[in-house]
């Protein structure tokens, strides 16, 4: 039976744009785009894991507003259960620590990127809400 990884991701909005980050070419799903985030560690709430992961990945403090979507995607290495949250940037300027690129994009521009499969349902849900903010 495949392992299930519980992962969280932040849909960070700022001035009607959403932060997107690109995985390293050498990573699993290399060069795919995603929302910043990562694995929930034992004993962490999803919200606390997300705040920690965003701090580690892009060096910023966020506030978590609300859950936006959940999906499970069967990758070769594991089933990834991804929960995406709508978030606000509280402090800091996003910087690359574990990704190779980042972009702030309007909702209509999200489909220009090649997304990691687990992130696609959230991208599609965001785009259905156009032209309003995702909340």
PDB file of C-alpha atoms in Angstrom:
ATOM      1  CA  UNK A   1       0.000   0.000   0.000  1.00  0.00           C
ATOM      2  CA  UNK A   2       1.491   3.360  -0.994  1.00  0.00           C
ATOM      3  CA  UNK A   3       2.526   5.902   1.600  1.00  0.00           C
ATOM      4  CA  UNK A   4       0.281   8.943   2.033  1.00  0.00           C
ATOM      5  CA  UNK A   5       2.035  12.266   2.587  1.00  0.00           C
ATOM      6  CA  UNK A   6       0.038  15.097   4.120  1.00  0.00           C
ATOM      7  CA  UNK A   7       1.169  18.362   2.573  1.00  0.00           C
ATOM      8  CA  UNK A   8       0.013  21.970   2.876  1.00  0.00           C
ATOM      9  CA  UNK A   9       0.387  24.881   0.477  1.00  0.00           C
ATOM     10  CA  UNK A  10      -0.109  28.635   0.761  1.00  0.00           C
ATOM     11  CA  UNK A  11      -2.059  30.611  -1.808  1.00  0.00           C
ATOM     12  CA  UNK A  12      -0.513  33.960  -0.938  1.00  0.00           C
ATOM     13  CA  UNK A  13      -2.317  36.938  -2.431  1.00  0.00           C
ATOM     14  CA  UNK A  14      -0.962  40.449  -2.695  1.00  0.00           C
ATOM     15  CA  UNK A  15      -2.529  43.217  -4.795  1.00  0.00           C
ATOM     16  CA  UNK A  16      -4.626  40.736  -6.829  1.00  0.00           C
ATOM     17  CA  UNK A  17      -1.597  38.583  -7.636  1.00  0.00           C
ATOM     18  CA  UNK A  18      -0.722  35.110  -6.358  1.00  0.00           C
ATOM     19  CA  UNK A  19       2.767  33.875  -5.488  1.00  0.00           C
ATOM     20  CA  UNK A  20       3.925  30.882  -7.531  1.00  0.00           C
ATOM     21  CA  UNK A  21       7.241  29.049  -7.046  1.00  0.00           C
ATOM     22  CA  UNK A  22       9.117  26.681  -9.363  1.00  0.00           C
ATOM     23  CA  UNK A  23      10.658  23.438  -8.125  1.00  0.00           C
ATOM     24  CA  UNK A  24      14.345  22.811  -8.754  1.00  0.00           C
ATOM     25  CA  UNK A  25      15.064  20.883 -11.939  1.00  0.00           C
ATOM     26  CA  UNK A  26      16.731  18.188  -9.801  1.00  0.00           C
ATOM     27  CA  UNK A  27      13.689  17.720  -7.497  1.00  0.00           C
ATOM     28  CA  UNK A  28      10.804  15.281  -7.878  1.00  0.00           C
ATOM     29  CA  UNK A  29       8.493  16.900 -10.456  1.00  0.00           C
ATOM     30  CA  UNK A  30      11.433  19.152 -11.276  1.00  0.00           C
ATOM     31  CA  UNK A  31      10.666  22.496 -12.903  1.00  0.00           C
ATOM     32  CA  UNK A  32       6.930  22.189 -12.095  1.00  0.00           C
ATOM     33  CA  UNK A  33       5.267  25.190 -10.480  1.00  0.00           C
ATOM     34  CA  UNK A  34       3.482  25.046  -7.146  1.00  0.00           C
ATOM     35  CA  UNK A  35       2.279  27.099  -4.224  1.00  0.00           C
ATOM     36  CA  UNK A  36       4.864  27.300  -1.409  1.00  0.00           C
ATOM     37  CA  UNK A  37       4.468  24.795   1.414  1.00  0.00           C
ATOM     38  CA  UNK A  38       5.462  21.299   2.427  1.00  0.00           C
ATOM     39  CA  UNK A  39       4.928  18.278   4.636  1.00  0.00           C
ATOM     40  CA  UNK A  40       3.109  18.381   7.951  1.00  0.00           C
ATOM     41  CA  UNK A  41       5.436  17.135  10.696  1.00  0.00           C
ATOM     42  CA  UNK A  42       4.142  14.901  13.531  1.00  0.00           C
ATOM     43  CA  UNK A  43       2.307  16.958  16.159  1.00  0.00           C
ATOM     44  CA  UNK A  44       1.816  20.001  13.891  1.00  0.00           C
ATOM     45  CA  UNK A  45      -1.494  21.457  12.850  1.00  0.00           C
ATOM     46  CA  UNK A  46      -1.786  22.088   9.103  1.00  0.00           C
ATOM     47  CA  UNK A  47      -1.768  25.846   9.764  1.00  0.00           C
ATOM     48  CA  UNK A  48       1.394  25.699  11.907  1.00  0.00           C
ATOM     49  CA  UNK A  49       3.115  23.484   9.336  1.00  0.00           C
ATOM     50  CA  UNK A  50       2.263  25.977   6.618  1.00  0.00           C
ATOM     51  CA  UNK A  51       3.594  28.965   8.568  1.00  0.00           C
ATOM     52  CA  UNK A  52       6.837  27.033   9.253  1.00  0.00           C
ATOM     53  CA  UNK A  53       7.239  25.804   5.677  1.00  0.00           C
ATOM     54  CA  UNK A  54       6.674  29.250   4.150  1.00  0.00           C
ATOM     55  CA  UNK A  55       9.244  30.716   6.547  1.00  0.00           C
ATOM     56  CA  UNK A  56      11.735  28.018   5.514  1.00  0.00           C
ATOM     57  CA  UNK A  57      11.004  28.165   1.783  1.00  0.00           C
ATOM     58  CA  UNK A  58      10.617  31.884   1.066  1.00  0.00           C
ATOM     59  CA  UNK A  59      11.628  33.576   4.321  1.00  0.00           C
ATOM     60  CA  UNK A  60       8.287  35.288   4.997  1.00  0.00           C
ATOM     61  CA  UNK A  61       5.697  35.354   7.748  1.00  0.00           C
ATOM     62  CA  UNK A  62       2.154  34.645   6.613  1.00  0.00           C
ATOM     63  CA  UNK A  63      -1.251  34.575   8.232  1.00  0.00           C
ATOM     64  CA  UNK A  64      -3.538  31.695   7.293  1.00  0.00           C
ATOM     65  CA  UNK A  65      -7.054  32.912   6.459  1.00  0.00           C
ATOM     66  CA  UNK A  66      -8.988  29.766   5.556  1.00  0.00           C
ATOM     67  CA  UNK A  67      -8.838  26.398   3.856  1.00  0.00           C
ATOM     68  CA  UNK A  68      -9.389  26.666   0.108  1.00  0.00           C
ATOM     69  CA  UNK A  69      -9.106  23.149  -1.335  1.00  0.00           C
ATOM     70  CA  UNK A  70      -8.078  19.557  -0.704  1.00  0.00           C
ATOM     71  CA  UNK A  71      -6.920  16.985  -3.213  1.00  0.00           C
ATOM     72  CA  UNK A  72      -5.117  13.669  -3.261  1.00  0.00           C
ATOM     73  CA  UNK A  73      -2.828  12.839  -6.159  1.00  0.00           C
ATOM     74  CA  UNK A  74      -1.187   9.449  -6.719  1.00  0.00           C
ATOM     75  CA  UNK A  75       2.432  10.084  -7.647  1.00  0.00           C
ATOM     76  CA  UNK A  76       4.860   7.197  -8.300  1.00  0.00           C
ATOM     77  CA  UNK A  77       6.531   7.736  -4.903  1.00  0.00           C
ATOM     78  CA  UNK A  78       3.414   8.267  -2.719  1.00  0.00           C
ATOM     79  CA  UNK A  79      -0.143   9.517  -2.522  1.00  0.00           C
ATOM     80  CA  UNK A  80       0.039  13.223  -1.753  1.00  0.00           C
ATOM     81  CA  UNK A  81      -2.889  14.701   0.169  1.00  0.00           C
ATOM     82  CA  UNK A  82      -2.597  18.444  -0.432  1.00  0.00           C
ATOM     83  CA  UNK A  83      -4.550  21.055   1.498  1.00  0.00           C
ATOM     84  CA  UNK A  84      -4.290  24.599   0.128  1.00  0.00           C
ATOM     85  CA  UNK A  85      -5.024  27.621   2.310  1.00  0.00           C
ATOM     86  CA  UNK A  86      -5.699  31.245   1.409  1.00  0.00           C
ATOM     87  CA  UNK A  87      -2.999  33.306   3.098  1.00  0.00           C
ATOM     88  CA  UNK A  88      -1.794  36.863   3.476  1.00  0.00           C
ATOM     89  CA  UNK A  89       1.783  38.067   3.552  1.00  0.00           C
ATOM     90  CA  UNK A  90       2.386  39.609   6.986  1.00  0.00           C
ATOM     91  CA  UNK A  91       6.100  40.367   6.942  1.00  0.00           C
ATOM     92  CA  UNK A  92       9.068  39.958   4.635  1.00  0.00           C
ATOM     93  CA  UNK A  93       9.805  39.863   0.940  1.00  0.00           C
ATOM     94  CA  UNK A  94       9.682  36.415  -0.666  1.00  0.00           C
ATOM     95  CA  UNK A  95      13.159  35.075  -1.476  1.00  0.00           C
ATOM     96  CA  UNK A  96      14.323  31.888  -3.160  1.00  0.00           C
ATOM     97  CA  UNK A  97      15.690  29.361  -0.659  1.00  0.00           C
ATOM     98  CA  UNK A  98      14.607  25.985  -2.073  1.00  0.00           C
ATOM     99  CA  UNK A  99      13.063  26.907  -5.437  1.00  0.00           C
ATOM    100  CA  UNK A 100      14.631  28.051  -8.694  1.00  0.00           C
ATOM    101  CA  UNK A 101      12.134  30.776  -9.610  1.00  0.00           C
ATOM    102  CA  UNK A 102       9.091  32.667  -8.357  1.00  0.00           C
ATOM    103  CA  UNK A 103       6.451  34.871  -9.938  1.00  0.00           C
ATOM    104  CA  UNK A 104       3.532  36.985  -8.772  1.00  0.00           C
ATOM    105  CA  UNK A 105       0.741  36.290 -11.278  1.00  0.00           C
ATOM    106  CA  UNK A 106      -2.816  37.401 -11.869  1.00  0.00           C
ATOM    107  CA  UNK A 107      -5.445  34.642 -11.741  1.00  0.00           C
ATOM    108  CA  UNK A 108      -5.707  34.623 -15.527  1.00  0.00           C
ATOM    109  CA  UNK A 109      -1.960  34.076 -15.891  1.00  0.00           C
ATOM    110  CA  UNK A 110      -1.786  30.928 -13.727  1.00  0.00           C
ATOM    111  CA  UNK A 111      -2.557  28.651 -16.674  1.00  0.00           C
ATOM    112  CA  UNK A 112       0.612  29.889 -18.429  1.00  0.00           C
ATOM    113  CA  UNK A 113       2.692  27.712 -16.073  1.00  0.00           C
ATOM    114  CA  UNK A 114       3.281  23.942 -15.935  1.00  0.00           C
ATOM    115  CA  UNK A 115       1.884  23.039 -12.510  1.00  0.00           C
ATOM    116  CA  UNK A 116       2.715  20.108 -10.279  1.00  0.00           C
ATOM    117  CA  UNK A 117      -0.313  17.775 -10.649  1.00  0.00           C
ATOM    118  CA  UNK A 118      -1.432  17.975  -7.000  1.00  0.00           C
ATOM    119  CA  UNK A 119      -1.664  21.791  -7.301  1.00  0.00           C
ATOM    120  CA  UNK A 120      -3.793  21.799 -10.464  1.00  0.00           C
ATOM    121  CA  UNK A 121      -7.228  21.424  -8.798  1.00  0.00           C
ATOM    122  CA  UNK A 122      -6.531  24.528  -6.663  1.00  0.00           C
ATOM    123  CA  UNK A 123      -5.379  26.455  -9.743  1.00  0.00           C
ATOM    124  CA  UNK A 124      -8.576  25.522 -11.597  1.00  0.00           C
ATOM    125  CA  UNK A 125     -10.730  26.455  -8.593  1.00  0.00           C
ATOM    126  CA  UNK A 126      -8.971  29.835  -8.325  1.00  0.00           C
ATOM    127  CA  UNK A 127      -9.540  30.541 -12.005  1.00  0.00           C
ATOM    128  CA  UNK A 128     -13.268  29.770 -11.718  1.00  0.00           C
ATOM    129  CA  UNK A 129     -13.482  32.656  -9.245  1.00  0.00           C
ATOM    130  CA  UNK A 130     -12.094  35.182 -11.750  1.00  0.00           C
ATOM    131  CA  UNK A 131     -12.050  38.167 -11.847  1.00  0.00           C
ATOM    132  CA  UNK A 132     -12.555  38.484  -8.066  1.00  0.00           C
ATOM    133  CA  UNK A 133     -10.076  37.742  -5.315  1.00  0.00           C
ATOM    134  CA  UNK A 134      -9.931  34.081  -4.389  1.00  0.00           C
ATOM    135  CA  UNK A 135     -11.695  34.712  -1.092  1.00  0.00           C
TER     136      UNK A 135
END
